[in-house]
PDB file of C-alpha atoms in Angstrom:
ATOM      1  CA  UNK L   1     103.477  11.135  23.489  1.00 69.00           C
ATOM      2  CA  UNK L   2     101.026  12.785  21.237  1.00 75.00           C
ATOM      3  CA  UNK L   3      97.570  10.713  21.584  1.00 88.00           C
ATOM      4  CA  UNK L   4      96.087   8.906  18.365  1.00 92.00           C
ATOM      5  CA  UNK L   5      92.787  10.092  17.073  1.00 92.00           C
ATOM      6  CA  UNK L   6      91.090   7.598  14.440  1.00 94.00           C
ATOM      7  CA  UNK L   7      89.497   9.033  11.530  1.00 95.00           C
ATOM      8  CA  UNK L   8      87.972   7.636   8.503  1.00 97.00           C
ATOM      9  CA  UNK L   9      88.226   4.105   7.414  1.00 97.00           C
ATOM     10  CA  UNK L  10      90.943   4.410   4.615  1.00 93.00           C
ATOM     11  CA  UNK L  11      90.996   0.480   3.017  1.00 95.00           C
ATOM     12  CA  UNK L  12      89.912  -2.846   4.635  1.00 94.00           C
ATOM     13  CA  UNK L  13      91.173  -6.563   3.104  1.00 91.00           C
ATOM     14  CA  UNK L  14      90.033  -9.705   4.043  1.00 90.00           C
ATOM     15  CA  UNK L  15      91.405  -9.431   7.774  1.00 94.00           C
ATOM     16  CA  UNK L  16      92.332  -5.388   8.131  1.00 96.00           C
ATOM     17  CA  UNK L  17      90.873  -2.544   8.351  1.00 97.00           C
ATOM     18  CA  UNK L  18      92.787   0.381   8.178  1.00 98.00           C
ATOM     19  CA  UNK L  19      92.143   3.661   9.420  1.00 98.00           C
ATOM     20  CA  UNK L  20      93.952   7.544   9.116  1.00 98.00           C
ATOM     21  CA  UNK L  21      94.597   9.084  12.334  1.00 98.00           C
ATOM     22  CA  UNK L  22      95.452  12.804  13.125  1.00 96.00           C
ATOM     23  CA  UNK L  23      98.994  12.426  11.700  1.00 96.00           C
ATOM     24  CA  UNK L  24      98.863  12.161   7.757  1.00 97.00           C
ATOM     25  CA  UNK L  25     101.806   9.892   8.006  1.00 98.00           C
ATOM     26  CA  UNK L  26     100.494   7.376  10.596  1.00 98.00           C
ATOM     27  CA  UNK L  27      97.781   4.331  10.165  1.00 98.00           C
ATOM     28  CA  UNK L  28      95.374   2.600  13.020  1.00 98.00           C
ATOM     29  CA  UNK L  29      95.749  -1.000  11.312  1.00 98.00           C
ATOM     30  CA  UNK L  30      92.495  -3.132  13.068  1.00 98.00           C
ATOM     31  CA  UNK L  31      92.610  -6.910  13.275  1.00 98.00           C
ATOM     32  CA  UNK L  32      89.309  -8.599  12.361  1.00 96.00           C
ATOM     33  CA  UNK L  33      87.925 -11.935  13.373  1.00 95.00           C
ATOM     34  CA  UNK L  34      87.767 -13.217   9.436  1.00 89.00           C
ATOM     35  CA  UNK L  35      90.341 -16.490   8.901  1.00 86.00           C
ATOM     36  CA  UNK L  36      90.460 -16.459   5.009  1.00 78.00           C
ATOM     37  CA  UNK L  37      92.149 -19.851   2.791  1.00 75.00           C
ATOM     38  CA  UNK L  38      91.976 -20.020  -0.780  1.00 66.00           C
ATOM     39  CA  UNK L  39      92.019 -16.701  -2.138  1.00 65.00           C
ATOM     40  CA  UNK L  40      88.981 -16.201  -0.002  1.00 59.00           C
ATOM     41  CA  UNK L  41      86.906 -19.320  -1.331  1.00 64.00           C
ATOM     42  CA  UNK L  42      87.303 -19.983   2.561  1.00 73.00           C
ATOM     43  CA  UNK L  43      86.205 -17.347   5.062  1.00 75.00           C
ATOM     44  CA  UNK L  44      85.115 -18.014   8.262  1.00 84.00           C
ATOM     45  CA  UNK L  45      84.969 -15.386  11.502  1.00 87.00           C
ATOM     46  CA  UNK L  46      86.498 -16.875  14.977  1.00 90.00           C
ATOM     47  CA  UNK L  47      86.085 -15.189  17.959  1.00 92.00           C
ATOM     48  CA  UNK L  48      88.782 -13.133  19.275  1.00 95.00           C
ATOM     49  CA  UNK L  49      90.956 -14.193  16.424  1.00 95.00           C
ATOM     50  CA  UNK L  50      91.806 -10.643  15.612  1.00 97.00           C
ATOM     51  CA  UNK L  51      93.158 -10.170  19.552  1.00 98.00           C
ATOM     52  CA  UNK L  52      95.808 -13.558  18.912  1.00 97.00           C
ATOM     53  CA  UNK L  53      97.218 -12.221  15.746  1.00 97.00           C
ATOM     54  CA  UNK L  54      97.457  -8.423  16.675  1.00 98.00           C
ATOM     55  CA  UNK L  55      99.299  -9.579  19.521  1.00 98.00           C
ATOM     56  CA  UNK L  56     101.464 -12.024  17.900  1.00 98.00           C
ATOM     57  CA  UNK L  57     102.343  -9.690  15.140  1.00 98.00           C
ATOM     58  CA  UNK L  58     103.491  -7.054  18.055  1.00 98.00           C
ATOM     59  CA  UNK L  59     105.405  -8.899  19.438  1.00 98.00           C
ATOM     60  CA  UNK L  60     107.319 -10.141  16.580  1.00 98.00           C
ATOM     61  CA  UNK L  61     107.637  -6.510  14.943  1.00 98.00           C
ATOM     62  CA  UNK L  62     108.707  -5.586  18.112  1.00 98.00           C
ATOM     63  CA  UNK L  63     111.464  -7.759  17.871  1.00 98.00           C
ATOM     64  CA  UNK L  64     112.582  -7.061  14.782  1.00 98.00           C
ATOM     65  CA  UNK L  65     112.704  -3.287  15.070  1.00 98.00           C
ATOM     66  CA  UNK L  66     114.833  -4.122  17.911  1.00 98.00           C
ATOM     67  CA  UNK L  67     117.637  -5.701  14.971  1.00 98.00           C
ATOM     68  CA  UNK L  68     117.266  -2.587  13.381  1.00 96.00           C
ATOM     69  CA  UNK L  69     115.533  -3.842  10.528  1.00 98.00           C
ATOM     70  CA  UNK L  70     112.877  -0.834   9.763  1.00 97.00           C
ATOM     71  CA  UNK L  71     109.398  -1.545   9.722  1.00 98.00           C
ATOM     72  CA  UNK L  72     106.035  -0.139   9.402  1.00 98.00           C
ATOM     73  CA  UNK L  73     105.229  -1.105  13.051  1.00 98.00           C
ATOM     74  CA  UNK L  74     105.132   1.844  15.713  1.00 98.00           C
ATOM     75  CA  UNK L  75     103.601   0.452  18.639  1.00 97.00           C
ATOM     76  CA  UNK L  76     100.180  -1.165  19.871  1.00 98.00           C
ATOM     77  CA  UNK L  77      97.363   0.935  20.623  1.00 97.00           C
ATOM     78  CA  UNK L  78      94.807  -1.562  22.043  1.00 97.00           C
ATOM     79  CA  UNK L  79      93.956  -5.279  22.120  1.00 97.00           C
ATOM     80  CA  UNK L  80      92.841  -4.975  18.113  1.00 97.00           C
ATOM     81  CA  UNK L  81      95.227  -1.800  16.868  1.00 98.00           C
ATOM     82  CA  UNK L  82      98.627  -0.826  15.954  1.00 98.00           C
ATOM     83  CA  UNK L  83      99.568   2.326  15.021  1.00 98.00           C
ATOM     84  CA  UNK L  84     101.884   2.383  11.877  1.00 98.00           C
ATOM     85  CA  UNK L  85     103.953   4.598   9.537  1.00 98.00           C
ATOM     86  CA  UNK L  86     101.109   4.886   6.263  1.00 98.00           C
ATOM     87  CA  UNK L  87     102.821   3.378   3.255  1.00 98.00           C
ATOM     88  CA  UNK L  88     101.839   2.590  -0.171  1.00 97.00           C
ATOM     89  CA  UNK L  89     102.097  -1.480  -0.223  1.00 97.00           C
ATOM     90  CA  UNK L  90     104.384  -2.862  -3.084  1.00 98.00           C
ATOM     91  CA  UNK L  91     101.447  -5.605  -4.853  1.00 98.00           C
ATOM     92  CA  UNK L  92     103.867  -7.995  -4.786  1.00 98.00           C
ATOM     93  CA  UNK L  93     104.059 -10.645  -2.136  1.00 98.00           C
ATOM     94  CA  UNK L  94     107.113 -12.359  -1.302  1.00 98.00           C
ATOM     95  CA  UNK L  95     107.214 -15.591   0.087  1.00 98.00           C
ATOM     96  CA  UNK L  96     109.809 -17.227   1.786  1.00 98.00           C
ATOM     97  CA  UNK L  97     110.770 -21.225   2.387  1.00 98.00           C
ATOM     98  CA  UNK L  98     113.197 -22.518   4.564  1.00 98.00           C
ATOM     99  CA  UNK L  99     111.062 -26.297   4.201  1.00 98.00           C
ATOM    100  CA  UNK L 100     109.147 -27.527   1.396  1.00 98.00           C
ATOM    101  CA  UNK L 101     105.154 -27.002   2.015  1.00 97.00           C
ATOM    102  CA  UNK L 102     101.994 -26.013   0.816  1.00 94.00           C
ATOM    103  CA  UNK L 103     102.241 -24.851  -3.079  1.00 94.00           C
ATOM    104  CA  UNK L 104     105.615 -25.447  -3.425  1.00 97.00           C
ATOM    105  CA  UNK L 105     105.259 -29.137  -2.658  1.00 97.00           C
ATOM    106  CA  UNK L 106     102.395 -29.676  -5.166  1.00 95.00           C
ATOM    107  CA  UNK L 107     103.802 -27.626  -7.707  1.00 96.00           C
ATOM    108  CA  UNK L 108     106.795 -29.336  -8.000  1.00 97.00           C
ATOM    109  CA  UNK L 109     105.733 -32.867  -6.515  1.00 97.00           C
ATOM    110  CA  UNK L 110     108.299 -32.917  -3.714  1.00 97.00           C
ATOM    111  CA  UNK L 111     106.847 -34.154  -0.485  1.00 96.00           C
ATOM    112  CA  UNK L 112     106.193 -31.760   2.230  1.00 96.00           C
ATOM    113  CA  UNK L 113     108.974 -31.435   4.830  1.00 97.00           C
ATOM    114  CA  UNK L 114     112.403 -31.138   2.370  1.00 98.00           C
ATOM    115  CA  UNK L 115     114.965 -29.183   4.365  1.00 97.00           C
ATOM    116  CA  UNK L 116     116.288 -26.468   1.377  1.00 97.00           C
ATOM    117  CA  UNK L 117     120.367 -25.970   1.676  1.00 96.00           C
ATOM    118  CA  UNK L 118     119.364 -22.392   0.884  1.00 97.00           C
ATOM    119  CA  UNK L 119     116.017 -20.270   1.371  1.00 98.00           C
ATOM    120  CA  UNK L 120     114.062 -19.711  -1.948  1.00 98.00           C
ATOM    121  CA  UNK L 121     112.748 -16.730  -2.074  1.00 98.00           C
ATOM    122  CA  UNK L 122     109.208 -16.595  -4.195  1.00 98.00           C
ATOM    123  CA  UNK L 123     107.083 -13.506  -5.387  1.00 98.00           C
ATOM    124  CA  UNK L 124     103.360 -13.364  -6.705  1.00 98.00           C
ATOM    125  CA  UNK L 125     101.586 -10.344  -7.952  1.00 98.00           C
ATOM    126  CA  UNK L 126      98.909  -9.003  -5.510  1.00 96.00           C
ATOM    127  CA  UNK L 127      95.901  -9.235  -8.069  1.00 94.00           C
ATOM    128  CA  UNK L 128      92.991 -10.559  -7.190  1.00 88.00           C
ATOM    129  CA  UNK L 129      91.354 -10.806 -11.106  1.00 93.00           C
ATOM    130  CA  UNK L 130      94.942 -12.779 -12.050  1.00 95.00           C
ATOM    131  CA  UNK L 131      94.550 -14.848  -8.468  1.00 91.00           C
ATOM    132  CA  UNK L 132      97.503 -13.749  -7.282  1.00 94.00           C
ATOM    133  CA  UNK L 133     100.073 -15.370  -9.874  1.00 97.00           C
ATOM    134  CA  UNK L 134     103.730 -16.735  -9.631  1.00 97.00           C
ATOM    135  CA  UNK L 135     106.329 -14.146 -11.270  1.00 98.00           C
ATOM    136  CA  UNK L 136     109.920 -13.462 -11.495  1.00 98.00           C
ATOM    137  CA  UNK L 137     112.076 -10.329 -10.490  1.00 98.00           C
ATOM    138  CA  UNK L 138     112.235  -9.464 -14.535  1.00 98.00           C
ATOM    139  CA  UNK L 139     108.231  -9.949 -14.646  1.00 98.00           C
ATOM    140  CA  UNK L 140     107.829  -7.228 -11.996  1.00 98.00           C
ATOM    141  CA  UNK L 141     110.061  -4.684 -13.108  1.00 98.00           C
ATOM    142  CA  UNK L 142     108.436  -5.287 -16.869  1.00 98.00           C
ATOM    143  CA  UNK L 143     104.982  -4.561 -14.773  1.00 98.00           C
ATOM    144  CA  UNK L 144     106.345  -1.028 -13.655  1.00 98.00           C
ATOM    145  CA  UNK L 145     106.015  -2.353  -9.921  1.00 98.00           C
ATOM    146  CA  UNK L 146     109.160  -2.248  -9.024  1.00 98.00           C
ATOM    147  CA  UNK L 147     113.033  -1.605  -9.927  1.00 98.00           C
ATOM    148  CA  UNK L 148     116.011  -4.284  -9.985  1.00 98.00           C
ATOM    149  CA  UNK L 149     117.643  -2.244  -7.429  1.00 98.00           C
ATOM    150  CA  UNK L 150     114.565  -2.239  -4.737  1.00 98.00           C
ATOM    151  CA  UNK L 151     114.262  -5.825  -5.550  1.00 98.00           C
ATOM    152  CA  UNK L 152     117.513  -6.446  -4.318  1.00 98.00           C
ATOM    153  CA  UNK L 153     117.543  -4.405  -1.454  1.00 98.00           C
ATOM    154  CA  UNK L 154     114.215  -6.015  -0.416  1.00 98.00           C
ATOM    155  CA  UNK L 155     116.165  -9.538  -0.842  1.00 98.00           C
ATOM    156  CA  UNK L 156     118.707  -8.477   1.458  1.00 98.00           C
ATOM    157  CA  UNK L 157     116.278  -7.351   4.096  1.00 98.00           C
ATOM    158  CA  UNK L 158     114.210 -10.312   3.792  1.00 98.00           C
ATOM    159  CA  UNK L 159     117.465 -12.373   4.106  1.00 98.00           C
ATOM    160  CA  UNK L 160     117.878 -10.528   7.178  1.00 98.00           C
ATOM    161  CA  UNK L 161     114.357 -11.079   8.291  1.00 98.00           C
ATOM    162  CA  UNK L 162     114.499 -14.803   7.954  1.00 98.00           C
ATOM    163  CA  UNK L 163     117.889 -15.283  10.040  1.00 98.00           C
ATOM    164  CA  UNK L 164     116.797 -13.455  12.285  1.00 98.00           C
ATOM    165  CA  UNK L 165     113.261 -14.699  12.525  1.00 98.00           C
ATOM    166  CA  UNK L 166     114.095 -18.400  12.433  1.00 98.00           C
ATOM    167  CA  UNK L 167     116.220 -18.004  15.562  1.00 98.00           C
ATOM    168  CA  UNK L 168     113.387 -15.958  17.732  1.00 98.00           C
ATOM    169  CA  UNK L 169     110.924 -18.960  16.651  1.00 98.00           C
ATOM    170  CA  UNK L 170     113.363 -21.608  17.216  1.00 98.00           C
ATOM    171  CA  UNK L 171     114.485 -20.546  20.753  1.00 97.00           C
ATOM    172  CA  UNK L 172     110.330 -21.177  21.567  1.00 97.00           C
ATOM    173  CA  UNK L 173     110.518 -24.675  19.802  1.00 98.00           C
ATOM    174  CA  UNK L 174     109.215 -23.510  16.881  1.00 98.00           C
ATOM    175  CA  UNK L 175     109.835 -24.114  13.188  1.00 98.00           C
ATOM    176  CA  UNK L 176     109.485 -21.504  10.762  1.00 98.00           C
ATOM    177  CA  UNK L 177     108.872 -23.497   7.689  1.00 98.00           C
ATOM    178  CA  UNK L 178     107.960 -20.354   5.741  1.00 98.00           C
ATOM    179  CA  UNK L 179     106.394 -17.016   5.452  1.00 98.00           C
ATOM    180  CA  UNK L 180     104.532 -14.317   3.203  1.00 97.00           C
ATOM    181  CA  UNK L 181     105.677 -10.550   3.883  1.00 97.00           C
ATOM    182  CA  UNK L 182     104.872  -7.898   2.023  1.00 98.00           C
ATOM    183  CA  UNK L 183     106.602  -4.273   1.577  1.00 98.00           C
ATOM    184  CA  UNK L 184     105.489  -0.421   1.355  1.00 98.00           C
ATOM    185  CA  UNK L 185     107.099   2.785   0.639  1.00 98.00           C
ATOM    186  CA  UNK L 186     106.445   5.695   3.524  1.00 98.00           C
ATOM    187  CA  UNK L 187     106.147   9.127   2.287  1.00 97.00           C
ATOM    188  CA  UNK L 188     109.889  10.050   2.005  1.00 97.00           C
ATOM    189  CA  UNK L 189     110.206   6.341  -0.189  1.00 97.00           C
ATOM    190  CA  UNK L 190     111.802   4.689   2.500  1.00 97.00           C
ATOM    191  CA  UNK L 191     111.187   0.876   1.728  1.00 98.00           C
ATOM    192  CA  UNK L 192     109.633  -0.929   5.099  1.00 98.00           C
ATOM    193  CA  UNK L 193     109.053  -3.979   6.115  1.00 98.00           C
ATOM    194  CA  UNK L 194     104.861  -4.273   6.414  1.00 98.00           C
ATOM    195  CA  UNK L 195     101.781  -6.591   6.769  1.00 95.00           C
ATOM    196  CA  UNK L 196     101.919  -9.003  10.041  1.00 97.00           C
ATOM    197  CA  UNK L 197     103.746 -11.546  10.318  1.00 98.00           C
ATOM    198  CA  UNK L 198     101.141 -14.535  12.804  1.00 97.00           C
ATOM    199  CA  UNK L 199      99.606 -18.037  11.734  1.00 96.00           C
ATOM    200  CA  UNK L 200      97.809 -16.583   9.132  1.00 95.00           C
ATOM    201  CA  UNK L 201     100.855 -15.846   6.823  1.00 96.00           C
ATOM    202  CA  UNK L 202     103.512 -18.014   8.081  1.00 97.00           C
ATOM    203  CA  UNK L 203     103.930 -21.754   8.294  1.00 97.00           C
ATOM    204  CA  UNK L 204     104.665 -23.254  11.744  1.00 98.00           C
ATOM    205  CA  UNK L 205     105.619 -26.594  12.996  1.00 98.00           C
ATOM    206  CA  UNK L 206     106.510 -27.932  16.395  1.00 97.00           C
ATOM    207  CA  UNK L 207     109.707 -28.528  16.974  1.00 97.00           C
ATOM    208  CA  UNK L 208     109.230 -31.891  18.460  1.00 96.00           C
ATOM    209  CA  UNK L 209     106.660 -33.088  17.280  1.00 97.00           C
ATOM    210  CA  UNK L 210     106.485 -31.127  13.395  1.00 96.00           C
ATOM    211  CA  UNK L 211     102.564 -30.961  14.500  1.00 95.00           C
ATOM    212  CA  UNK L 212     101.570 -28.361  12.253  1.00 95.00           C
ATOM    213  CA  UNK L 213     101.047 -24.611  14.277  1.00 95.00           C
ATOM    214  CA  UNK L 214      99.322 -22.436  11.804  1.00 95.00           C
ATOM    215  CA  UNK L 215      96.393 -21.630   9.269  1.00 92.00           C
ATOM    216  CA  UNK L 216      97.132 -24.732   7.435  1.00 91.00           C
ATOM    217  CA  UNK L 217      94.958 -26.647   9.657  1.00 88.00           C
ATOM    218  CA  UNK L 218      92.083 -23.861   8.243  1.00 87.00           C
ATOM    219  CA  UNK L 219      93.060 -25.474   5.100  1.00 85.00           C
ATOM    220  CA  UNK L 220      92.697 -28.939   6.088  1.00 81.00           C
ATOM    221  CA  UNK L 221      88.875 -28.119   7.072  1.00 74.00           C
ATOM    222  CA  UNK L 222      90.517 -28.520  11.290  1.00 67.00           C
ATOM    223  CA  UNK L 223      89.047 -24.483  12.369  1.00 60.00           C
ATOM    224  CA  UNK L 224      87.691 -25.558  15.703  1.00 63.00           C
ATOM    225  CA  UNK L 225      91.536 -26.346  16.520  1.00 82.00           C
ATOM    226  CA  UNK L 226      93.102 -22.992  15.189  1.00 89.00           C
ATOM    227  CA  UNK L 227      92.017 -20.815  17.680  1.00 92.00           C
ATOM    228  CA  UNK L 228      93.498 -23.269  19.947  1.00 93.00           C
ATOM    229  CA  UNK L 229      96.590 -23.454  17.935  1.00 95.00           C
ATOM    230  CA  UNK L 230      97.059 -19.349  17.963  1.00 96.00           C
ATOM    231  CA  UNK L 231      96.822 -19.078  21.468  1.00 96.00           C
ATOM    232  CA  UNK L 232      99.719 -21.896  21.487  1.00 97.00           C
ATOM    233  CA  UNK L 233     101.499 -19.678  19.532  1.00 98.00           C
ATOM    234  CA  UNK L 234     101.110 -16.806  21.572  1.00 98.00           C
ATOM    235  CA  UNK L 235     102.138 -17.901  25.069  1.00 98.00           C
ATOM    236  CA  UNK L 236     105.454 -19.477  23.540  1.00 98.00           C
ATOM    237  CA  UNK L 237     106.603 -16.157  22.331  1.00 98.00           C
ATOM    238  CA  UNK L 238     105.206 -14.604  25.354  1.00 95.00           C
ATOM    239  CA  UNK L 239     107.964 -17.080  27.565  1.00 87.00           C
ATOM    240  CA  UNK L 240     111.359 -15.143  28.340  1.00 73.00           C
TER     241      UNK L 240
END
């Protein structure tokens, strides 16, 4: 296996950095410590943080590159990397709901914990400026972001993704109530499955008790019981 050599910093967000390596088609993707709410109004760093969700979002890619779903995810490099295929990230979000929560609950004034008979499937435009707005599939293709034939092939893998996902959290008694994802394009314009998928970008709820498992409590003002929370998270999907 040829050995990863990190180069030059390349783009950092709120809770990434990531870096080129020796291979032009191949990213170092660092986890900070930064837990972020709000579009950013809330940011706070917690300890080790970074560690919990790089390790979370292993094992869960890990998982889902064993369905044969194809994602950015190579392997892990160290407690705070991954080594990834580089892509050019789709700015659209796409955000899926198996429960009513968060947004969708105020928005519509439905109270939180609605079972849906089918998954709605949301997207908003990655712009910071616009605060990340609500669109449809014919708003993004008018935007030049994207066709109507990558949108649907990007439903059908996240269809995929949340069957398959739901099952993996439910065997550890864990609700998926939702989740963000987000998609790039790798250098021969394959479409791949990218971002992390942790408690930072999906809603979790115990299966018992529907105590909620996730950043929401970051939300609620509750941070000295998230890093708590992730670690909870961690050793279920760490139980065989």
């Amino acid at each position: 296996m040829k050995s990863v050599i990190k180069k030059n910093l390349f783009l950092e967000g709120k809770t990434k950095k990531i870096y080129n390596t020796n291979n032009p088609f191949q990213v170092l993707i660092h986890y900070k410590d930064n837990i972020t709410a709000c579009n950013g109004l809330q940011n706070k760093f917690l300890q080790d943080k970074g560690i919990l969700n790089n390790e979370i979002s292993t094992l869960v890619f890990k998982f889902i590159n064993s369905c044969e779903i194809k994602t950015h995810f190579i392997r892990k490099i160290n407690n705070r990397e991954q080594l990834c295929h580089k892509v050019d990230i789709i700015p659209l979000e796409f955000v899926v709901r198996n429960i009513v929560a968060g947004s969708m609950s105020k928005r519509l004034n439905i109270k939180e914990g609605v079972r849906l008979l089918n998954p709605i499937f949301e997207i908003f435009y990655k712009n910071d400026k616009l605060k990340d707005p609500l669109i449809n599939d014919h708003h993004a293709v008018f935007l030049g972001i994207i066709s109507y034939e990558e949108l649907n092939n990007i439903y059908k893998i996240i269809s995929n993704v949340n069957n398959i996902i739901k099952k993996y959290f439910l065997d550890k008694n864990i609700i998926l109530v939702d989740f963000k994802i987000e998609f790039g394009k790798d250098h021969k314009n394959n479409i791949l499955l990218s971002d992390e998928i942790t408690p930072d970008t999906c809603r979790f709820w115990d299966k018992k008790t529907m105590k909620k498992l996730d950043k929401d409590l970051f939300r609620m003002k509750l941070q000295e019981d998230v890093l708590d929370i992730y670690m909870e998270i961690l050793k279920r999907l760490n139980v065989k």
